PDB file of C-alpha atoms and ligand atoms in Angstrom:
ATOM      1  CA  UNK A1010       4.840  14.899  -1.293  1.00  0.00           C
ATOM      2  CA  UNK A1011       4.793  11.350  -0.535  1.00  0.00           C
ATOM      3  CA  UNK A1012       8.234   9.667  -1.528  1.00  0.00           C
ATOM      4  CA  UNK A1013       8.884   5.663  -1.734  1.00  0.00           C
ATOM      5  CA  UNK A1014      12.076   3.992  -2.054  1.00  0.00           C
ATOM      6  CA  UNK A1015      11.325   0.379  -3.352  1.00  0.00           C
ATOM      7  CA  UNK A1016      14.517  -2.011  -2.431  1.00  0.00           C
ATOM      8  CA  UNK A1017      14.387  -5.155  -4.554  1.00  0.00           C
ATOM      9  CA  UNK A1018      15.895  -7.422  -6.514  1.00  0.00           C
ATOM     10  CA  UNK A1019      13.328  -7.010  -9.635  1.00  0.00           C
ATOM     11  CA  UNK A1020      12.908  -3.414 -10.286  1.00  0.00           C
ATOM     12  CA  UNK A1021      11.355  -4.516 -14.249  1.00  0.00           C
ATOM     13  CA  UNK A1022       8.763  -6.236 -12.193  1.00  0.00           C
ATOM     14  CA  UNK A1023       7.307  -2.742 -10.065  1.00  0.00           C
ATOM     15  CA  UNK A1024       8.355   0.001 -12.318  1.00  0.00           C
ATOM     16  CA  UNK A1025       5.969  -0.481 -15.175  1.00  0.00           C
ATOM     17  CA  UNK A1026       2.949   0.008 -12.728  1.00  0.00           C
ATOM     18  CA  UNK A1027       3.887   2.872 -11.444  1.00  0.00           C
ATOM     19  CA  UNK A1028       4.589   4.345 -14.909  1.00  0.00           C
ATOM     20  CA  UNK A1029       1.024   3.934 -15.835  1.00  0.00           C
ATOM     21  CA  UNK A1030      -2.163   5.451 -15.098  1.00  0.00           C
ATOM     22  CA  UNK A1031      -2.884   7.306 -11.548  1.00  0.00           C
ATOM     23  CA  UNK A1032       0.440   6.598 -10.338  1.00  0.00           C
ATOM     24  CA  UNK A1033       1.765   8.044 -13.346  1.00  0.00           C
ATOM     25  CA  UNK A1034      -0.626  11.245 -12.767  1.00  0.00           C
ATOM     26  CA  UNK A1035       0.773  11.415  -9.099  1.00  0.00           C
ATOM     27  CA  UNK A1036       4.914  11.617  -9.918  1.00  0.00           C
ATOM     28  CA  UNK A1037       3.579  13.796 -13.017  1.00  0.00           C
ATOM     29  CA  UNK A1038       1.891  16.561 -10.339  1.00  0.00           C
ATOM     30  CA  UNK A1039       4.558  15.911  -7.924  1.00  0.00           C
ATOM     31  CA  UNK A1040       2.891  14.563  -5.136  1.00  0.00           C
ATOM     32  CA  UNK A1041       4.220  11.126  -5.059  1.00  0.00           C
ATOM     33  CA  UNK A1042       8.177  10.350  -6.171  1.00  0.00           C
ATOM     34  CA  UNK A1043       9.040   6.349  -6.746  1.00  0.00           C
ATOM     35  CA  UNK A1044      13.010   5.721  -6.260  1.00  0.00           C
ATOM     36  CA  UNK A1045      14.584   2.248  -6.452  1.00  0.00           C
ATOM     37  CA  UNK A1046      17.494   0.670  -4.990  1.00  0.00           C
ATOM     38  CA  UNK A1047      18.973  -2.313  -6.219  1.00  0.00           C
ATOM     39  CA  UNK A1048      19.494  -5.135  -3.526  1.00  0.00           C
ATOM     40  CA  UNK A1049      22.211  -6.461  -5.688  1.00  0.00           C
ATOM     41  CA  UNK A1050      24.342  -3.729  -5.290  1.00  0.00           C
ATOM     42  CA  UNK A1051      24.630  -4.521  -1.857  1.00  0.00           C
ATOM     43  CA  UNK A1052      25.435  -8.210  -2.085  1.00  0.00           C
ATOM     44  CA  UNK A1053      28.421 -10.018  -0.927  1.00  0.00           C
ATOM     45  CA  UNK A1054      31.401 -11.328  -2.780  1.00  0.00           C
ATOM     46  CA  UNK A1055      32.050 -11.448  -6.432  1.00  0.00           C
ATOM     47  CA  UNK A1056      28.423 -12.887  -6.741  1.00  0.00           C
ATOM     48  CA  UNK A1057      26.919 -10.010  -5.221  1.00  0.00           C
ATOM     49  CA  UNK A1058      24.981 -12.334  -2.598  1.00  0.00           C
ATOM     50  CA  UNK A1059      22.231 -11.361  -1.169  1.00  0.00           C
ATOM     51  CA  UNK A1060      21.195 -14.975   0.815  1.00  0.00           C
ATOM     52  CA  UNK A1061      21.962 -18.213   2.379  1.00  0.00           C
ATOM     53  CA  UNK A1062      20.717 -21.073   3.504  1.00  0.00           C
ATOM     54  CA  UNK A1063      18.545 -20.915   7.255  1.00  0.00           C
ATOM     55  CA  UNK A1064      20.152 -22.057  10.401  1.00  0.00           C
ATOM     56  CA  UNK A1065      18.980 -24.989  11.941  1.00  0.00           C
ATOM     57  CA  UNK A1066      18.129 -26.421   8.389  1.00  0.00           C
ATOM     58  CA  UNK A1067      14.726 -26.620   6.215  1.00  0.00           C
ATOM     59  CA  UNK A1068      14.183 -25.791   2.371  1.00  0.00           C
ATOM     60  CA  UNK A1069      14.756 -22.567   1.077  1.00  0.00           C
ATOM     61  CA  UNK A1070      17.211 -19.085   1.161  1.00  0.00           C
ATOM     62  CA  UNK A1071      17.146 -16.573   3.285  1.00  0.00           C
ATOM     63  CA  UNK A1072      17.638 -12.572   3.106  1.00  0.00           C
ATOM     64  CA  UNK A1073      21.109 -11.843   4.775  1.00  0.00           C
ATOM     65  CA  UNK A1074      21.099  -9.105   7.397  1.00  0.00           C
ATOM     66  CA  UNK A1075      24.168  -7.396   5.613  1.00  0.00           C
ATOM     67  CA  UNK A1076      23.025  -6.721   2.480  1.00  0.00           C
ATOM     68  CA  UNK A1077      19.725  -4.936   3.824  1.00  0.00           C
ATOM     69  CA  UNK A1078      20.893  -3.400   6.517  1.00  0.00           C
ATOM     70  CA  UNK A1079      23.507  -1.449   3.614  1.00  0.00           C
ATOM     71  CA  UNK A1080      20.508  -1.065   1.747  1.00  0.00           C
ATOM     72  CA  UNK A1081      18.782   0.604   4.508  1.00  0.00           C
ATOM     73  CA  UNK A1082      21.138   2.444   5.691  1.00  0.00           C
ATOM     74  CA  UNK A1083      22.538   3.528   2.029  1.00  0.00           C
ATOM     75  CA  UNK A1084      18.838   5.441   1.916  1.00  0.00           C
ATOM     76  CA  UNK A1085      18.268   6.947   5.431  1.00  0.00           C
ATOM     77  CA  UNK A1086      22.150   8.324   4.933  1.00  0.00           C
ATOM     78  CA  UNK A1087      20.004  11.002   2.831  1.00  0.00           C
ATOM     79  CA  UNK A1088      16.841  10.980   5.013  1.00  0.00           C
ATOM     80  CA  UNK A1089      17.083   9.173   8.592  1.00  0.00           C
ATOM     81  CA  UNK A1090      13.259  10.287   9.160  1.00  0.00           C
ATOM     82  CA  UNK A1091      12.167   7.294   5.994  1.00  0.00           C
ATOM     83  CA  UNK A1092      10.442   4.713   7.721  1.00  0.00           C
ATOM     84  CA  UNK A1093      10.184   1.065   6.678  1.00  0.00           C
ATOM     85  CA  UNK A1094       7.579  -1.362   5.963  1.00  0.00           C
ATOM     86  CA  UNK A1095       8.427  -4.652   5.357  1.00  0.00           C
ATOM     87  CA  UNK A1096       6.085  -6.882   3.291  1.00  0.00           C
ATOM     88  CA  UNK A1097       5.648 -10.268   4.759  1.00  0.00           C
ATOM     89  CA  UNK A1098       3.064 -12.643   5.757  1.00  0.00           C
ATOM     90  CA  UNK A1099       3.249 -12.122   9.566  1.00  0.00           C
ATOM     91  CA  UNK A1100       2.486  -8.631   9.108  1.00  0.00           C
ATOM     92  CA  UNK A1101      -0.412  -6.547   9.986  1.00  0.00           C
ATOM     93  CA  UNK A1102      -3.718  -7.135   7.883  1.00  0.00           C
ATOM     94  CA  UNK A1103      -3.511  -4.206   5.658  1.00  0.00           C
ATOM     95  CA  UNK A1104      -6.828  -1.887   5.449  1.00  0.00           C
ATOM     96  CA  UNK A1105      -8.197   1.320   4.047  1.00  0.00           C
ATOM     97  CA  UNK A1106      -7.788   2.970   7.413  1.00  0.00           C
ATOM     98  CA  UNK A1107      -3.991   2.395   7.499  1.00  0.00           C
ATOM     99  CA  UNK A1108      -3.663   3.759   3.964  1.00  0.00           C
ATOM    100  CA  UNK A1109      -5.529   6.403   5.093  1.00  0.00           C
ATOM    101  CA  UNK A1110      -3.347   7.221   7.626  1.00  0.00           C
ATOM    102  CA  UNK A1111      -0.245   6.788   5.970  1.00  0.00           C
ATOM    103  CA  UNK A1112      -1.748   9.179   3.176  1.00  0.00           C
ATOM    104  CA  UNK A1113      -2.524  11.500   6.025  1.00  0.00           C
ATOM    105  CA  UNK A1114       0.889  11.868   7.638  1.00  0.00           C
ATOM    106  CA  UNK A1115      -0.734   9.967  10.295  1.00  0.00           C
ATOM    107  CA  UNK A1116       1.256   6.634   9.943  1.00  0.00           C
ATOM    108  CA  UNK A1117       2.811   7.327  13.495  1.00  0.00           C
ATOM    109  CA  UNK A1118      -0.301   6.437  15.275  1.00  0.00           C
ATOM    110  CA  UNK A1119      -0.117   3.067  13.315  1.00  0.00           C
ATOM    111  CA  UNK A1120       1.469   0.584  15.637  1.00  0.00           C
ATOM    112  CA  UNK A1121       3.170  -2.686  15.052  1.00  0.00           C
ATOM    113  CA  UNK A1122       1.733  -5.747  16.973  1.00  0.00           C
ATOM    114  CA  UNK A1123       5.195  -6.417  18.672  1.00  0.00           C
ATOM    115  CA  UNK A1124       6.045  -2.814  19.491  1.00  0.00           C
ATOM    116  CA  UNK A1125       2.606  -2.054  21.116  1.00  0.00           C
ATOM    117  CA  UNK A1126       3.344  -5.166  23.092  1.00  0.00           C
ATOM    118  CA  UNK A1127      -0.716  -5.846  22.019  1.00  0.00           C
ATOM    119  CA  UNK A1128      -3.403  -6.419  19.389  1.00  0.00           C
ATOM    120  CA  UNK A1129      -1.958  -3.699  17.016  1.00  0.00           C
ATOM    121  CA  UNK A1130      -3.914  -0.603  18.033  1.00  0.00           C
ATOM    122  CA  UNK A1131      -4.529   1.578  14.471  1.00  0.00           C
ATOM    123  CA  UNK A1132      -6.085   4.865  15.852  1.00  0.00           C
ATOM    124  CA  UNK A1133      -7.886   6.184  13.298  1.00  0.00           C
ATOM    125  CA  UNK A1134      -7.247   9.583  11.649  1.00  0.00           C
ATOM    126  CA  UNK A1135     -10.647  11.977  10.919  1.00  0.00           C
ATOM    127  CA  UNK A1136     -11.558  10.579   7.562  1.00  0.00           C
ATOM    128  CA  UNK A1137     -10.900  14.115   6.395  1.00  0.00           C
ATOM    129  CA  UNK A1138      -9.577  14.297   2.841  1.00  0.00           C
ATOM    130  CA  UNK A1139      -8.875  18.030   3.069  1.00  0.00           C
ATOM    131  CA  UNK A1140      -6.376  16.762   5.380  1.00  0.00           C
ATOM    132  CA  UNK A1141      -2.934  18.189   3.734  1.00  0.00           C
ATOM    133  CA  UNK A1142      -1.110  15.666   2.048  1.00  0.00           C
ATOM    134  CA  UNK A1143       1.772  13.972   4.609  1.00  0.00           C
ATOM    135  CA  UNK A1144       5.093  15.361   3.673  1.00  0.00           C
ATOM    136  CA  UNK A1145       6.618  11.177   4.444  1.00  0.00           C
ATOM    137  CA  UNK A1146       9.304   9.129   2.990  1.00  0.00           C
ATOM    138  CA  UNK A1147       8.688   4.966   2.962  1.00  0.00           C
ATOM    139  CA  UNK A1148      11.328   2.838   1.677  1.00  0.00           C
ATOM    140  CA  UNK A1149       9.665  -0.824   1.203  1.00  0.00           C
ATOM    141  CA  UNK A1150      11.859  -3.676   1.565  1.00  0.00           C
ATOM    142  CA  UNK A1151      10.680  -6.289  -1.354  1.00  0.00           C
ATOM    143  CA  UNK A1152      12.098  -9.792  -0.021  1.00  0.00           C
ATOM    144  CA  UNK A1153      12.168 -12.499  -1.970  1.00  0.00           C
ATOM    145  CA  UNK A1154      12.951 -16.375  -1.579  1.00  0.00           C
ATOM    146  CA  UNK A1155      11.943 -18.131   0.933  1.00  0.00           C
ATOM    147  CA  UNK A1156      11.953 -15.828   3.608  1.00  0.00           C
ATOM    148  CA  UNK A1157      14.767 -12.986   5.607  1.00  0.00           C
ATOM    149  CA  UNK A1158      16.893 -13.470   8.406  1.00  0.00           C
ATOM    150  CA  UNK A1159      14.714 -12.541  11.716  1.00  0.00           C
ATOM    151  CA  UNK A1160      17.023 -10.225  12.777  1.00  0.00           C
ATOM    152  CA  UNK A1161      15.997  -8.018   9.995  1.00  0.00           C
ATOM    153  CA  UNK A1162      13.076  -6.679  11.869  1.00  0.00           C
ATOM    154  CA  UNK A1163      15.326  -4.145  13.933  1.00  0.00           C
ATOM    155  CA  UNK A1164      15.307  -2.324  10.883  1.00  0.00           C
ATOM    156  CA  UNK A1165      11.617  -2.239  10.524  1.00  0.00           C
ATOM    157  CA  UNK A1166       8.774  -0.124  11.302  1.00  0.00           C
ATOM    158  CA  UNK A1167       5.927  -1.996   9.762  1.00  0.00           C
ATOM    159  CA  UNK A1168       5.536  -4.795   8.784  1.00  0.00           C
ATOM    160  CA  UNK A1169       2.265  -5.362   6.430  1.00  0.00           C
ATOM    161  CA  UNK A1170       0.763  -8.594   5.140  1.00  0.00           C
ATOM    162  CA  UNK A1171      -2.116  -8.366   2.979  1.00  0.00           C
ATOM    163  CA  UNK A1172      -4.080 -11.459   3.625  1.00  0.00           C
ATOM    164  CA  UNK A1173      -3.722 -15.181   4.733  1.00  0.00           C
ATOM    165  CA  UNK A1174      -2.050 -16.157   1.778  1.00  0.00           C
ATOM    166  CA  UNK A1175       1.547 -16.483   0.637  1.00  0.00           C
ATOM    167  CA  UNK A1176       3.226 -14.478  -1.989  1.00  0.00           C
ATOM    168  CA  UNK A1177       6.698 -15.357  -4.040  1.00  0.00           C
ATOM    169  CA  UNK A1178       7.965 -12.034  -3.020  1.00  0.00           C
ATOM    170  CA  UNK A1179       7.064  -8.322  -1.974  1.00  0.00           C
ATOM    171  CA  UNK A1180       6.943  -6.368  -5.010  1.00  0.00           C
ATOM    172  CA  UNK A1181       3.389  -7.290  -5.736  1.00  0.00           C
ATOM    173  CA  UNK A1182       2.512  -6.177  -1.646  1.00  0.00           C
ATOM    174  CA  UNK A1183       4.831  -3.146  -2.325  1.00  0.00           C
ATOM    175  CA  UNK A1184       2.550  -1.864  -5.256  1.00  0.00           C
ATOM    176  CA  UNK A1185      -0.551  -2.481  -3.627  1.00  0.00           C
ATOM    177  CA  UNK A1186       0.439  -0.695  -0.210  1.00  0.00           C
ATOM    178  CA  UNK A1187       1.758   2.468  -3.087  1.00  0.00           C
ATOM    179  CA  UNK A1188      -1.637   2.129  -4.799  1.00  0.00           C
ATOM    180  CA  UNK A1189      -3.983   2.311  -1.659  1.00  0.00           C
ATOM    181  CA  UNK A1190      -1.618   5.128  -0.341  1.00  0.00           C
ATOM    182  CA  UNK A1191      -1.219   7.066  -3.328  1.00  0.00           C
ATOM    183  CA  UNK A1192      -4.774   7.260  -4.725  1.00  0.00           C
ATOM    184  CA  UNK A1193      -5.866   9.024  -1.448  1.00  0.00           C
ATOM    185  CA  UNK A1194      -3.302  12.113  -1.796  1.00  0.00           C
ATOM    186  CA  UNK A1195      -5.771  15.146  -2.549  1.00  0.00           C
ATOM    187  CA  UNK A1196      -5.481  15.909  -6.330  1.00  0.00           C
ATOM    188  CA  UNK A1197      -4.744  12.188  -7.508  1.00  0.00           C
ATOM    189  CA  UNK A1198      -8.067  10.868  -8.111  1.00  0.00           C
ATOM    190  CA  UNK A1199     -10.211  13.207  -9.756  1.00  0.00           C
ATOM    191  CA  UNK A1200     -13.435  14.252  -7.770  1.00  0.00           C
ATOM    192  CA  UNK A1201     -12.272  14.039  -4.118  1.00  0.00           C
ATOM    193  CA  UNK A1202     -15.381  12.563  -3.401  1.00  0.00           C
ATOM    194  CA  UNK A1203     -13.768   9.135  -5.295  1.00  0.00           C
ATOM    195  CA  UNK A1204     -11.941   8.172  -2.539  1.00  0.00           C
ATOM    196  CA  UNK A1205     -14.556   9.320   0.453  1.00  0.00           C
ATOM    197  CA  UNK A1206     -17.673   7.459  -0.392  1.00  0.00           C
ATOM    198  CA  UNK A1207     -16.248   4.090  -1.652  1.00  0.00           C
ATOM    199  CA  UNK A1208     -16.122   0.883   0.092  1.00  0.00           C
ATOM    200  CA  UNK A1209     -14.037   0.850   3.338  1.00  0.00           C
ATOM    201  CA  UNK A1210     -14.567   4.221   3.354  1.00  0.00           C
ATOM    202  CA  UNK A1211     -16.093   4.772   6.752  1.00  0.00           C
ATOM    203  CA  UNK A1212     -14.928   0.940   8.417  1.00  0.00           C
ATOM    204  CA  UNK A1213     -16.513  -1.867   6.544  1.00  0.00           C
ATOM    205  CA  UNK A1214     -18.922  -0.240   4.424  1.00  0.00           C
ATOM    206  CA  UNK A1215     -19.385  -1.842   1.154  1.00  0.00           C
ATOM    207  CA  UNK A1216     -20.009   1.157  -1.801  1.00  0.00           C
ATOM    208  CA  UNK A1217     -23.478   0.700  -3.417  1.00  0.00           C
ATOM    209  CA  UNK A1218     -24.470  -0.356  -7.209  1.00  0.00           C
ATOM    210  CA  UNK A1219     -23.467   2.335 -10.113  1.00  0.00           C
ATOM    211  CA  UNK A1220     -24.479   2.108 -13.642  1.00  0.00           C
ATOM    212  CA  UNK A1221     -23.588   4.160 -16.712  1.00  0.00           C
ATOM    213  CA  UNK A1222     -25.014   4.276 -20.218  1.00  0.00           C
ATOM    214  CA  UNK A1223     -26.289   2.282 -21.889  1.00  0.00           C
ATOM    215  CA  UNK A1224     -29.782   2.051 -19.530  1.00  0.00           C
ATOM    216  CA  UNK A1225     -30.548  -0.998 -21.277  1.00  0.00           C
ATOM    217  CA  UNK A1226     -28.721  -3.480 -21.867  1.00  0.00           C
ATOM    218  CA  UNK A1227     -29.665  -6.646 -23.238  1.00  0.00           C
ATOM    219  CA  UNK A1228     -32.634  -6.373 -21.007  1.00  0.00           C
ATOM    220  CA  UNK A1229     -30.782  -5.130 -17.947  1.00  0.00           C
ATOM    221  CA  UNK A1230     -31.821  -1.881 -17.272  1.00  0.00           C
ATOM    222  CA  UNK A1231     -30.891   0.800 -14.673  1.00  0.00           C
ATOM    223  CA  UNK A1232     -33.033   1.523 -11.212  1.00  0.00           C
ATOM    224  CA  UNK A1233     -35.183   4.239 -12.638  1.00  0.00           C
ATOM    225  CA  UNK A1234     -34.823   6.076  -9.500  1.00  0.00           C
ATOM    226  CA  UNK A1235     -31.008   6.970 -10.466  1.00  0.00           C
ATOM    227  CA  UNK A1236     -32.761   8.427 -13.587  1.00  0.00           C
ATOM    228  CA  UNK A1237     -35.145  10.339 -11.677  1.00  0.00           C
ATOM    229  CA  UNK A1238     -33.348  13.543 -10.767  1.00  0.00           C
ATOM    230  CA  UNK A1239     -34.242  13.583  -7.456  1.00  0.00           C
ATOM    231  CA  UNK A1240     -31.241  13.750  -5.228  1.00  0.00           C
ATOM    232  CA  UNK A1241     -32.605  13.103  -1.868  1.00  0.00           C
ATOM    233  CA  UNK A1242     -34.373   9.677  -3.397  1.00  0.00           C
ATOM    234  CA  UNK A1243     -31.133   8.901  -4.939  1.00  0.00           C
ATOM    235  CA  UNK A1244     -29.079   9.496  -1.845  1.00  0.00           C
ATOM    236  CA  UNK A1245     -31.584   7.323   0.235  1.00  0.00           C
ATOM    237  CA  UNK A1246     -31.778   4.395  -2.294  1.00  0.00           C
ATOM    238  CA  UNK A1247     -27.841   4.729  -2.483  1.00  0.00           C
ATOM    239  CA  UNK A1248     -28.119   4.220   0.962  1.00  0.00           C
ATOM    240  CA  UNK A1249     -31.020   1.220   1.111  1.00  0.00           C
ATOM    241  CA  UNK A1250     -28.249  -0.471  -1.542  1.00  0.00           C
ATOM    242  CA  UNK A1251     -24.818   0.173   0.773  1.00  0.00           C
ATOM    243  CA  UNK A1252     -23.162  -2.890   2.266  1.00  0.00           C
ATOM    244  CA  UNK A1253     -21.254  -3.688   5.021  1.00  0.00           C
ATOM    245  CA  UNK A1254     -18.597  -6.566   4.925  1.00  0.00           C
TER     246      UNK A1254
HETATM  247  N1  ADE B2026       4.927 -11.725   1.157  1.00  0.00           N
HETATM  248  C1  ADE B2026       4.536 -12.986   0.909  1.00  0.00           C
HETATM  249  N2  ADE B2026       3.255 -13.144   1.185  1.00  0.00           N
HETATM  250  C2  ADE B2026       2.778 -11.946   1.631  1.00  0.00           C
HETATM  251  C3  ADE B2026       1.528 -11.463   2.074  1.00  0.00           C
HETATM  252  N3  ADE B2026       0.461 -12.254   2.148  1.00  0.00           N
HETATM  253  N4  ADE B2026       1.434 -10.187   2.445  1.00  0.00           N
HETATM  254  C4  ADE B2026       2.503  -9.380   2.398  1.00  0.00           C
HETATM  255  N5  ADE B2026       3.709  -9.776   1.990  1.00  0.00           N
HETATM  256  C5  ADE B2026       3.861 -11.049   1.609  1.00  0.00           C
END
């Protein structure tokens, strides 16, 4: 069982995906479990603050250290081994292998950039999906604003950034990292195989062309040799029509 503990300030704006489809299927056959904890309830003051303007000057709020550290500390009360990933642009570049790993139980070999002291090493895990499922617990801090207080990152395990762009907050990072994770747990997806011959699969592989009925349409029609019944011509041509990135 795979747990996550979402803290953010818009629970209305993650819950709905995870209510829906796979990650629906995965709570439903108890092999992932979404909590939430509400930032809020953390603030300071009769406002219930939860930022403040950046030292030093410049536009914007910043996450206080108070209110997540409670946060936090509110969750690994009940379970000091949950880890945390942070969601922010300076992150690692997330991939397939690290949700692989995480899905594995083998997140420990997954190394932030400033605690290997290097390039972040990611060793990778066999790509073995009979692997059992990890037995983990994430809680993923969603901030929001302009940025968090740097001293947040003692708090941290990893910190994840999915591209070279700049999002409004991390709730839209949080459900991605939950998707790529969950999806790989044996018994989410439904043939196995789903998850072990798609892109990224095996490094930067790119999955090859599939069709399904109709085999013609409006004058498109389907390589006959998918048609053909012959396995070992279908395996090579789905190999002659694989990518790589
Ligand atoms: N928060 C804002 N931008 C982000 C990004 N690119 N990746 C992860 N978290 C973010």
């Amino acid at each position: 069982m795979i747990k996550f503990t979402i803290i953010t300030l818009f629970r209305e704006a993650v819950e709905p995906y995870l209510k829906t489809s796979m990650m629906w299927k995965a709570q439903d056959k108890g092999l992932a479990e979404f909590d939430f904890v509400n930032l809020r309830d953390f603030g300071l003051g009769p406002h219930k603050s939860v930022d403040d303007t950046p030292y030093g000057g410049g536009d914007g709020m910043l996450l206080r250290c108070e209110p997540v550290f409670a946060a936090i500390e509110s969750v690994k009360a009940k379970d000091p081994n949950a880890k945390v990933i942070l969601p922010t642009p300076v992150g690692e570049i997330w991939t397939q292998e690290q949700a692989r790993a995480f899905a594995n139980g083998e997140f420990e070999k997954i190394r932030c950039r400033e605690r290997s002291g290097a390039l972040a090493q990611v060793l990778l895990p066999p790509s073995n999906f009979s692997n059992s499922p990890a037995n983990a617990h994430f809680i993923i801090l969603c901030p929001h604003y302009e940025g968090y207080d740097e001293r947040i990152l003692s708090i941290v395990d990893y910190k994840v950034s999915l591209g070279k762009f700049v999002l409004t907050g991390g709730e839209l990072p949080a459900l991605v990292i939950i998707d790529s994770i969950v999806r790989l747990i044996p018994g989410v997806l439904g043939g196995e195989q789903s998850a072990e011959i798609e892109s990224f699969s095996d490094g930067d592989n790119l999955e090859y062309p599939q069709y399904t009925k109709p085999y013609d349409f409006r004058g498109m029609t389907v390589p006959d040799v998918l048609l053909s019944g012959n396995h070992g011509e279908i395996a090579k041509w789905r190999e002659e029509h694989s990518g790589t990135i």
